[in-house]
C-alpha cells in the first residue's frame, strides 16, 4: 500500500511539473501571477490581478494555465501582442508602460504598475554569449541596458520564460560587464581575456560561451 501511495504521489508531482507552475508576486494594489511553463523553449505568461479584474499578457496555450485562469471570477482582459513602444495605458486599474525590447526580441517589454519589468531575453547569471557580446562596443551596450533596468525602479524582473528575478541579478550583470570592460582593455589576446574572466568568475556557468566571446573580441 505504501509503495502504491508513493507511486501515486510521484505521478502527481511529475504531472504538475510537466504542466508548469505559478510564481505569485504581490505589489501595492495588484498581484502578478507569473506562469512558468515546463518547456524552457515556451514563453511564460503574466496574469495581473487588480481589484476590478484581470489582465493577461502573452496568454499560454497550456491547459494548466487555462485551468488556473478559469478559477477567477473577475472579468478578464487580454492585452494584444502588438502595443506601440513608448505608450502608457491603464488596464483594469493597473498602469502598463510599453517599451521597445531591450534585448532585441520581436516582442515588447512591459513595465507593470511601475513595479515589475517584463523583459524578453533577459540575460541569466552566466558568462556572456555571442548573442550578447561579439564585438568590443557590445560591452558598453550591455552596461547601458542594465542601467535602464536598474533606473526603472522596479523591484522584480521577469524574463520571457517566466523566471522571476530581483535587483541582485542586475547588480551582478553590472559587476560582470564592468569587469569585462576592464579585462578587455588590459588583455592582449583571446587567451588572456578568457583566463582573466574565468579567474574573476570561476564558478560561473558558460565556459564554452566565454571562449567564443573571447575569440570574437580579438
PDB file of C-alpha atoms in Angstrom, residues 22-35 45-50 55 57 68 72 94 96 112-113 115-118 156 158 164:
ATOM      1  CA  UNK A  22       2.987  29.766 -10.993  1.00  0.00           C
ATOM      2  CA  UNK A  23       5.070  32.297  -9.094  1.00  0.00           C
ATOM      3  CA  UNK A  24       2.854  34.816  -7.288  1.00  0.00           C
ATOM      4  CA  UNK A  25       4.241  38.323  -6.729  1.00  0.00           C
ATOM      5  CA  UNK A  26       2.329  40.803  -4.537  1.00  0.00           C
ATOM      6  CA  UNK A  27       2.548  44.557  -5.058  1.00  0.00           C
ATOM      7  CA  UNK A  28       0.724  47.627  -3.784  1.00  0.00           C
ATOM      8  CA  UNK A  29      -2.787  47.381  -5.245  1.00  0.00           C
ATOM      9  CA  UNK A  30      -2.246  44.396  -7.522  1.00  0.00           C
ATOM     10  CA  UNK A  31      -0.868  40.867  -7.748  1.00  0.00           C
ATOM     11  CA  UNK A  32       1.034  39.272 -10.628  1.00  0.00           C
ATOM     12  CA  UNK A  33       0.671  35.548 -11.262  1.00  0.00           C
ATOM     13  CA  UNK A  34       3.691  34.522 -13.353  1.00  0.00           C
ATOM     14  CA  UNK A  35       3.287  31.275 -15.275  1.00  0.00           C
ATOM     15  CA  UNK A  45       2.601  34.338 -19.244  1.00  0.00           C
ATOM     16  CA  UNK A  46       1.501  37.003 -16.783  1.00  0.00           C
ATOM     17  CA  UNK A  47      -1.871  37.386 -15.069  1.00  0.00           C
ATOM     18  CA  UNK A  48      -2.144  40.813 -13.457  1.00  0.00           C
ATOM     19  CA  UNK A  49      -4.869  40.788 -10.822  1.00  0.00           C
ATOM     20  CA  UNK A  50      -6.346  44.044  -9.541  1.00  0.00           C
ATOM     21  CA  UNK A  55      -5.131  41.469 -17.327  1.00  0.00           C
ATOM     22  CA  UNK A  57      -0.050  39.259 -21.019  1.00  0.00           C
ATOM     23  CA  UNK A  68      -5.713  28.344 -13.413  1.00  0.00           C
ATOM     24  CA  UNK A  72     -11.013  33.538 -11.093  1.00  0.00           C
ATOM     25  CA  UNK A  94      -3.049  48.977 -13.408  1.00  0.00           C
ATOM     26  CA  UNK A  96       1.148  49.302 -18.267  1.00  0.00           C
ATOM     27  CA  UNK A 112       3.588  46.651 -14.875  1.00  0.00           C
ATOM     28  CA  UNK A 113       2.393  49.076 -12.218  1.00  0.00           C
ATOM     29  CA  UNK A 115       6.933  47.661 -10.037  1.00  0.00           C
ATOM     30  CA  UNK A 116       7.533  44.675 -12.330  1.00  0.00           C
ATOM     31  CA  UNK A 117       9.517  44.727 -15.575  1.00  0.00           C
ATOM     32  CA  UNK A 118       8.670  42.029 -18.131  1.00  0.00           C
ATOM     33  CA  UNK A 156      11.015  42.438  -9.831  1.00  0.00           C
ATOM     34  CA  UNK A 158      10.510  38.589 -15.316  1.00  0.00           C
ATOM     35  CA  UNK A 164      11.412  35.927 -11.730  1.00  0.00           C
TER      36      UNK A 164
END
